[in-house]
PDB file of C-alpha atoms and ligand atoms in Angstrom:
ATOM      1  CA  UNK A   1      -3.574   1.863 -15.283  1.00 97.00           C
ATOM      2  CA  UNK A   2      -4.209  -0.228 -18.385  1.00 97.00           C
ATOM      3  CA  UNK A   3      -0.845  -2.007 -18.384  1.00 98.00           C
ATOM      4  CA  UNK A   4      -1.356  -3.137 -14.777  1.00 98.00           C
ATOM      5  CA  UNK A   5      -4.875  -4.427 -15.439  1.00 98.00           C
ATOM      6  CA  UNK A   6      -3.586  -6.452 -18.385  1.00 98.00           C
ATOM      7  CA  UNK A   7      -0.670  -7.805 -16.348  1.00 98.00           C
ATOM      8  CA  UNK A   8      -3.012  -8.952 -13.548  1.00 98.00           C
ATOM      9  CA  UNK A   9      -5.187 -10.747 -16.159  1.00 96.00           C
ATOM     10  CA  UNK A  10      -2.148 -12.340 -17.800  1.00 96.00           C
ATOM     11  CA  UNK A  11      -0.022 -13.299 -14.795  1.00 97.00           C
ATOM     12  CA  UNK A  12      -2.312 -13.224 -11.762  1.00 95.00           C
ATOM     13  CA  UNK A  13      -4.823 -15.714 -10.558  1.00 93.00           C
ATOM     14  CA  UNK A  14      -7.579 -15.773  -7.996  1.00 95.00           C
ATOM     15  CA  UNK A  15      -7.721 -17.915  -4.865  1.00 93.00           C
ATOM     16  CA  UNK A  16     -11.358 -18.499  -4.018  1.00 92.00           C
ATOM     17  CA  UNK A  17     -13.518 -15.472  -4.636  1.00 90.00           C
ATOM     18  CA  UNK A  18     -11.639 -12.817  -2.687  1.00 94.00           C
ATOM     19  CA  UNK A  19      -7.845 -13.188  -2.971  1.00 95.00           C
ATOM     20  CA  UNK A  20      -5.698 -12.262  -5.927  1.00 97.00           C
ATOM     21  CA  UNK A  21      -2.251 -13.763  -6.273  1.00 96.00           C
ATOM     22  CA  UNK A  22       0.289 -11.718  -8.198  1.00 98.00           C
ATOM     23  CA  UNK A  23       3.495 -13.383  -7.034  1.00 97.00           C
ATOM     24  CA  UNK A  24       5.160 -13.121 -10.452  1.00 97.00           C
ATOM     25  CA  UNK A  25       5.591  -9.335 -10.291  1.00 98.00           C
ATOM     26  CA  UNK A  26       4.520  -7.911  -6.924  1.00 97.00           C
ATOM     27  CA  UNK A  27       4.423 -10.276  -3.953  1.00 97.00           C
ATOM     28  CA  UNK A  28       7.281 -12.737  -4.407  1.00 97.00           C
ATOM     29  CA  UNK A  29       9.242 -12.122  -7.597  1.00 98.00           C
ATOM     30  CA  UNK A  30       9.370  -8.411  -8.386  1.00 98.00           C
ATOM     31  CA  UNK A  31       9.251  -6.953 -11.884  1.00 98.00           C
ATOM     32  CA  UNK A  32      11.518  -4.021 -11.124  1.00 98.00           C
ATOM     33  CA  UNK A  33      11.014  -2.193 -14.410  1.00 98.00           C
ATOM     34  CA  UNK A  34       7.263  -2.480 -14.062  1.00 98.00           C
ATOM     35  CA  UNK A  35       7.450  -1.341 -10.421  1.00 98.00           C
ATOM     36  CA  UNK A  36       9.226   1.761 -11.657  1.00 98.00           C
ATOM     37  CA  UNK A  37       6.272   2.510 -13.963  1.00 98.00           C
ATOM     38  CA  UNK A  38       3.994   2.147 -10.932  1.00 98.00           C
ATOM     39  CA  UNK A  39       6.155   4.632  -9.063  1.00 98.00           C
ATOM     40  CA  UNK A  40       5.890   7.078 -11.959  1.00 98.00           C
ATOM     41  CA  UNK A  41       2.094   6.660 -12.146  1.00 98.00           C
ATOM     42  CA  UNK A  42       1.676   7.401  -8.434  1.00 98.00           C
ATOM     43  CA  UNK A  43       3.936  10.428  -8.876  1.00 98.00           C
ATOM     44  CA  UNK A  44       1.669  11.713 -11.684  1.00 98.00           C
ATOM     45  CA  UNK A  45      -1.456  11.232  -9.570  1.00 98.00           C
ATOM     46  CA  UNK A  46      -0.083  12.912  -6.424  1.00 98.00           C
ATOM     47  CA  UNK A  47       2.351  15.471  -7.850  1.00 97.00           C
ATOM     48  CA  UNK A  48      -0.025  18.302  -6.909  1.00 97.00           C
ATOM     49  CA  UNK A  49       0.379  17.347  -3.224  1.00 97.00           C
ATOM     50  CA  UNK A  50       3.188  18.273  -0.893  1.00 98.00           C
ATOM     51  CA  UNK A  51       4.873  14.999   0.007  1.00 98.00           C
ATOM     52  CA  UNK A  52       7.750  14.841   2.495  1.00 98.00           C
ATOM     53  CA  UNK A  53       7.862  11.074   2.973  1.00 98.00           C
ATOM     54  CA  UNK A  54       6.390   7.849   1.682  1.00 98.00           C
ATOM     55  CA  UNK A  55       5.073   5.390   4.288  1.00 98.00           C
ATOM     56  CA  UNK A  56       4.324   1.725   3.696  1.00 98.00           C
ATOM     57  CA  UNK A  57       4.254  -1.569   5.573  1.00 97.00           C
ATOM     58  CA  UNK A  58       6.667  -4.464   5.224  1.00 95.00           C
ATOM     59  CA  UNK A  59       7.166  -6.627   3.254  1.00 93.00           C
ATOM     60  CA  UNK A  60       5.433  -6.173  -0.107  1.00 94.00           C
ATOM     61  CA  UNK A  61       4.948  -2.420   0.295  1.00 97.00           C
ATOM     62  CA  UNK A  62       8.691  -1.792   0.312  1.00 98.00           C
ATOM     63  CA  UNK A  63       9.337  -2.378  -3.383  1.00 98.00           C
ATOM     64  CA  UNK A  64       6.418  -0.144  -4.349  1.00 98.00           C
ATOM     65  CA  UNK A  65       7.361   2.505  -1.811  1.00 98.00           C
ATOM     66  CA  UNK A  66      10.942   2.677  -3.091  1.00 98.00           C
ATOM     67  CA  UNK A  67       9.801   3.365  -6.637  1.00 98.00           C
ATOM     68  CA  UNK A  68       7.375   6.066  -5.509  1.00 98.00           C
ATOM     69  CA  UNK A  69      10.003   7.664  -3.234  1.00 98.00           C
ATOM     70  CA  UNK A  70      12.445   7.748  -6.142  1.00 98.00           C
ATOM     71  CA  UNK A  71      10.070   9.924  -8.214  1.00 98.00           C
ATOM     72  CA  UNK A  72       9.205  12.247  -5.307  1.00 98.00           C
ATOM     73  CA  UNK A  73      12.878  12.344  -4.272  1.00 98.00           C
ATOM     74  CA  UNK A  74      11.923  11.806  -0.634  1.00 98.00           C
ATOM     75  CA  UNK A  75      12.693   9.026   1.886  1.00 98.00           C
ATOM     76  CA  UNK A  76      10.641   5.857   2.222  1.00 98.00           C
ATOM     77  CA  UNK A  77       9.720   4.691   5.726  1.00 98.00           C
ATOM     78  CA  UNK A  78       8.302   1.210   6.173  1.00 98.00           C
ATOM     79  CA  UNK A  79       6.356   0.149   9.235  1.00 97.00           C
ATOM     80  CA  UNK A  80       7.787  -2.963  10.871  1.00 95.00           C
ATOM     81  CA  UNK A  81       5.659  -5.964  11.681  1.00 92.00           C
ATOM     82  CA  UNK A  82       8.270  -8.099  13.331  1.00 76.00           C
ATOM     83  CA  UNK A  83       9.787  -7.738  16.774  1.00 74.00           C
ATOM     84  CA  UNK A  84      13.434  -6.888  16.462  1.00 74.00           C
ATOM     85  CA  UNK A  85      16.104  -6.155  19.048  1.00 74.00           C
ATOM     86  CA  UNK A  86      17.612  -3.437  16.920  1.00 78.00           C
ATOM     87  CA  UNK A  87      14.437  -1.396  16.443  1.00 78.00           C
ATOM     88  CA  UNK A  88      14.472   1.891  18.438  1.00 79.00           C
ATOM     89  CA  UNK A  89      12.543   1.666  21.708  1.00 82.00           C
ATOM     90  CA  UNK A  90      10.661   4.921  21.093  1.00 93.00           C
ATOM     91  CA  UNK A  91       8.064   3.915  18.518  1.00 95.00           C
ATOM     92  CA  UNK A  92       4.549   4.695  17.339  1.00 97.00           C
ATOM     93  CA  UNK A  93       2.568   1.479  17.709  1.00 96.00           C
ATOM     94  CA  UNK A  94      -0.676   0.234  16.286  1.00 96.00           C
ATOM     95  CA  UNK A  95      -2.474  -3.052  15.702  1.00 95.00           C
ATOM     96  CA  UNK A  96      -3.620  -4.295  12.319  1.00 95.00           C
ATOM     97  CA  UNK A  97      -5.917  -7.187  11.528  1.00 94.00           C
ATOM     98  CA  UNK A  98      -4.399  -9.154   8.665  1.00 91.00           C
ATOM     99  CA  UNK A  99      -6.835 -10.098   5.944  1.00 85.00           C
ATOM    100  CA  UNK A 100      -4.582 -12.805   4.514  1.00 84.00           C
ATOM    101  CA  UNK A 101      -3.361 -14.245   7.860  1.00 85.00           C
ATOM    102  CA  UNK A 102      -6.653 -13.777   9.729  1.00 90.00           C
ATOM    103  CA  UNK A 103      -5.014 -12.434  12.913  1.00 91.00           C
ATOM    104  CA  UNK A 104      -3.912  -9.199  14.563  1.00 94.00           C
ATOM    105  CA  UNK A 105      -0.306  -8.094  14.408  1.00 92.00           C
ATOM    106  CA  UNK A 106       1.601  -5.203  15.942  1.00 94.00           C
ATOM    107  CA  UNK A 107       3.041  -2.517  13.672  1.00 95.00           C
ATOM    108  CA  UNK A 108       5.778  -0.115  14.717  1.00 96.00           C
ATOM    109  CA  UNK A 109       7.545   2.962  13.333  1.00 97.00           C
ATOM    110  CA  UNK A 110      10.434   4.670  15.102  1.00 96.00           C
ATOM    111  CA  UNK A 111       9.491   8.187  16.246  1.00 97.00           C
ATOM    112  CA  UNK A 112      12.656   9.435  14.522  1.00 97.00           C
ATOM    113  CA  UNK A 113      11.289   8.853  11.058  1.00 98.00           C
ATOM    114  CA  UNK A 114       7.873  10.527  11.112  1.00 98.00           C
ATOM    115  CA  UNK A 115       7.706  13.908  12.742  1.00 97.00           C
ATOM    116  CA  UNK A 116       5.159  16.637  13.391  1.00 97.00           C
ATOM    117  CA  UNK A 117       3.628  18.417  10.370  1.00 98.00           C
ATOM    118  CA  UNK A 118       5.279  16.178   7.777  1.00 98.00           C
ATOM    119  CA  UNK A 119       3.138  15.321   4.739  1.00 98.00           C
ATOM    120  CA  UNK A 120       3.002  11.566   4.379  1.00 98.00           C
ATOM    121  CA  UNK A 121       1.929   9.642   1.283  1.00 98.00           C
ATOM    122  CA  UNK A 122       0.856   6.108   2.250  1.00 98.00           C
ATOM    123  CA  UNK A 123       1.290   3.334  -0.336  1.00 98.00           C
ATOM    124  CA  UNK A 124       0.521  -0.395  -0.278  1.00 98.00           C
ATOM    125  CA  UNK A 125       0.078  -3.327  -2.622  1.00 98.00           C
ATOM    126  CA  UNK A 126      -3.565  -4.301  -1.917  1.00 98.00           C
ATOM    127  CA  UNK A 127      -6.603  -2.685  -0.367  1.00 98.00           C
ATOM    128  CA  UNK A 128      -9.197  -5.094   1.041  1.00 97.00           C
ATOM    129  CA  UNK A 129     -10.864  -4.155   4.336  1.00 97.00           C
ATOM    130  CA  UNK A 130      -8.593  -1.154   4.803  1.00 97.00           C
ATOM    131  CA  UNK A 131      -7.043  -2.307   8.087  1.00 97.00           C
ATOM    132  CA  UNK A 132      -3.415  -1.894   6.978  1.00 97.00           C
ATOM    133  CA  UNK A 133      -4.110   1.607   5.596  1.00 98.00           C
ATOM    134  CA  UNK A 134      -6.042   2.592   8.743  1.00 98.00           C
ATOM    135  CA  UNK A 135      -3.130   1.381  10.884  1.00 98.00           C
ATOM    136  CA  UNK A 136      -0.715   3.537   8.895  1.00 98.00           C
ATOM    137  CA  UNK A 137      -3.082   6.536   9.176  1.00 98.00           C
ATOM    138  CA  UNK A 138      -3.149   5.950  12.944  1.00 98.00           C
ATOM    139  CA  UNK A 139       0.658   6.107  13.044  1.00 98.00           C
ATOM    140  CA  UNK A 140       0.709   9.345  11.008  1.00 98.00           C
ATOM    141  CA  UNK A 141      -1.868  10.852  13.372  1.00 98.00           C
ATOM    142  CA  UNK A 142       0.085   9.791  16.472  1.00 98.00           C
ATOM    143  CA  UNK A 143       3.039  11.728  15.028  1.00 98.00           C
ATOM    144  CA  UNK A 144       0.852  14.828  14.432  1.00 98.00           C
ATOM    145  CA  UNK A 145       1.818  14.539  10.794  1.00 98.00           C
ATOM    146  CA  UNK A 146      -0.628  14.737   7.843  1.00 98.00           C
ATOM    147  CA  UNK A 147      -1.832  12.128   5.357  1.00 98.00           C
ATOM    148  CA  UNK A 148      -1.146  13.571   1.870  1.00 98.00           C
ATOM    149  CA  UNK A 149      -2.978  10.672   0.201  1.00 98.00           C
ATOM    150  CA  UNK A 150      -3.081   6.906  -0.210  1.00 98.00           C
ATOM    151  CA  UNK A 151      -1.798   5.048  -3.247  1.00 98.00           C
ATOM    152  CA  UNK A 152      -2.840   1.423  -3.739  1.00 98.00           C
ATOM    153  CA  UNK A 153      -1.700  -0.858  -6.545  1.00 98.00           C
ATOM    154  CA  UNK A 154      -4.740  -3.198  -6.475  1.00 98.00           C
ATOM    155  CA  UNK A 155      -8.023  -2.309  -4.786  1.00 98.00           C
ATOM    156  CA  UNK A 156     -10.724  -4.937  -4.412  1.00 98.00           C
ATOM    157  CA  UNK A 157     -13.891  -2.849  -4.635  1.00 98.00           C
ATOM    158  CA  UNK A 158     -16.090  -5.662  -3.312  1.00 97.00           C
ATOM    159  CA  UNK A 159     -14.418  -5.253   0.088  1.00 97.00           C
ATOM    160  CA  UNK A 160     -15.145  -2.185   2.223  1.00 97.00           C
ATOM    161  CA  UNK A 161     -11.699  -0.526   2.674  1.00 98.00           C
ATOM    162  CA  UNK A 162     -11.899   1.826  -0.317  1.00 98.00           C
ATOM    163  CA  UNK A 163     -15.288   3.253   0.632  1.00 97.00           C
ATOM    164  CA  UNK A 164     -14.212   3.789   4.232  1.00 97.00           C
ATOM    165  CA  UNK A 165     -11.036   5.662   3.243  1.00 97.00           C
ATOM    166  CA  UNK A 166     -12.822   7.820   0.627  1.00 97.00           C
ATOM    167  CA  UNK A 167     -15.464   8.725   3.240  1.00 97.00           C
ATOM    168  CA  UNK A 168     -12.680  10.206   5.328  1.00 95.00           C
ATOM    169  CA  UNK A 169     -12.018  12.666   2.495  1.00 95.00           C
ATOM    170  CA  UNK A 170      -8.552  11.257   1.785  1.00 97.00           C
ATOM    171  CA  UNK A 171      -7.332  11.258  -1.840  1.00 98.00           C
ATOM    172  CA  UNK A 172      -7.198   7.531  -2.589  1.00 98.00           C
ATOM    173  CA  UNK A 173      -5.682   6.462  -5.899  1.00 98.00           C
ATOM    174  CA  UNK A 174      -5.905   2.783  -6.853  1.00 98.00           C
ATOM    175  CA  UNK A 175      -4.155   1.786 -10.072  1.00 98.00           C
ATOM    176  CA  UNK A 176      -6.372  -1.252 -10.711  1.00 98.00           C
ATOM    177  CA  UNK A 177      -9.805  -1.683  -9.162  1.00 98.00           C
ATOM    178  CA  UNK A 178     -11.199  -5.211  -9.223  1.00 98.00           C
ATOM    179  CA  UNK A 179     -14.993  -5.239  -9.098  1.00 97.00           C
ATOM    180  CA  UNK A 180     -15.447  -8.978  -8.690  1.00 95.00           C
ATOM    181  CA  UNK A 181     -13.824 -12.385  -9.017  1.00 95.00           C
ATOM    182  CA  UNK A 182     -15.770 -15.142 -10.721  1.00 92.00           C
ATOM    183  CA  UNK A 183     -14.590 -18.664 -11.471  1.00 91.00           C
ATOM    184  CA  UNK A 184     -10.985 -17.628 -10.972  1.00 90.00           C
ATOM    185  CA  UNK A 185     -11.267 -14.633 -13.299  1.00 92.00           C
ATOM    186  CA  UNK A 186     -10.980 -10.984 -12.267  1.00 95.00           C
ATOM    187  CA  UNK A 187     -13.382  -8.339 -13.608  1.00 95.00           C
ATOM    188  CA  UNK A 188     -12.709  -4.570 -13.582  1.00 96.00           C
TER     189      UNK A 188
HETATM  190  P1  5GP B   1      -6.613  -4.810   4.297  1.00 55.82           P
HETATM  191  O1  5GP B   1      -5.771  -4.353   5.460  1.00 55.82           O
HETATM  192  O2  5GP B   1      -7.017  -3.669   3.393  1.00 55.82           O
HETATM  193  O3  5GP B   1      -7.758  -5.673   4.709  1.00 55.82           O
HETATM  194  O4  5GP B   1      -5.696  -5.748   3.439  1.00 55.82           O
HETATM  195  C1  5GP B   1      -4.554  -5.224   2.831  1.00 55.82           C
HETATM  196  C2  5GP B   1      -3.323  -6.036   3.144  1.00 55.82           C
HETATM  197  O5  5GP B   1      -3.597  -7.434   3.092  1.00 55.82           O
HETATM  198  C3  5GP B   1      -2.256  -5.738   2.119  1.00 55.82           C
HETATM  199  O6  5GP B   1      -1.139  -5.164   2.782  1.00 55.82           O
HETATM  200  C4  5GP B   1      -1.910  -7.079   1.508  1.00 55.82           C
HETATM  201  O7  5GP B   1      -0.639  -7.488   1.945  1.00 55.82           O
HETATM  202  C5  5GP B   1      -2.914  -8.059   2.038  1.00 55.82           C
HETATM  203  N1  5GP B   1      -3.923  -8.441   1.020  1.00 55.82           N
HETATM  204  C6  5GP B   1      -5.256  -8.167   1.052  1.00 55.82           C
HETATM  205  N2  5GP B   1      -5.899  -8.715   0.021  1.00 55.82           N
HETATM  206  C7  5GP B   1      -4.956  -9.354  -0.717  1.00 55.82           C
HETATM  207  C8  5GP B   1      -5.005 -10.118  -1.930  1.00 55.82           C
HETATM  208  O8  5GP B   1      -6.071 -10.351  -2.569  1.00 55.82           O
HETATM  209  N3  5GP B   1      -3.830 -10.604  -2.404  1.00 55.82           N
HETATM  210  C9  5GP B   1      -2.641 -10.391  -1.741  1.00 55.82           C
HETATM  211  N4  5GP B   1      -1.532 -10.905  -2.307  1.00 55.82           N
HETATM  212  N5  5GP B   1      -2.554  -9.679  -0.592  1.00 55.82           N
HETATM  213  C10 5GP B   1      -3.704  -9.161  -0.083  1.00 55.82           C
END
């Protein structure tokens, strides 16, 4: 998605040689109009698939997921990372290793919101080692539901997540694929 690649170049910056910071439109402040274009682009790429629900992971996935869900006219479910007294007790649970925080965290989805045979489109902001996406796939599989595809806003191709997910035969659509980061600059 040309507009996204240009926006990352213009507004984003690299931290070291493997992290991209896009706080001005995706991870802190949200460019809502632009997010809507992202939702429309994912809709175009997956409109041939049956999609009953969108699944993402809090926090940054929520804004993206909402825009995608709007185009598919289906609900968005977001996996919860934080313990909360008001979360249903009957949950699907998995563990995800966080690339940015360098530690494992528990992820939960109430069994009410993903059910057998539903077609689930997974979306997230970044794809690095694929642990967040694999955790969400695990939750879909625990529910005996199906993964319709995975939509990622920014994939870093120099990390192994993309290859691993494509090897599974899942339709993976990444709107910007960064090949490398050099001296603070991203290359597609
Ligand atoms: P993975 O699970 O694929 O290793 O990493 C994906 C998750 O880590 C995403 O949900 C995202 O929140 C975070 N992440 C990974 N790489 C980056 C990055 O370069 N920049 C930002 N802002 N988040 C990242």
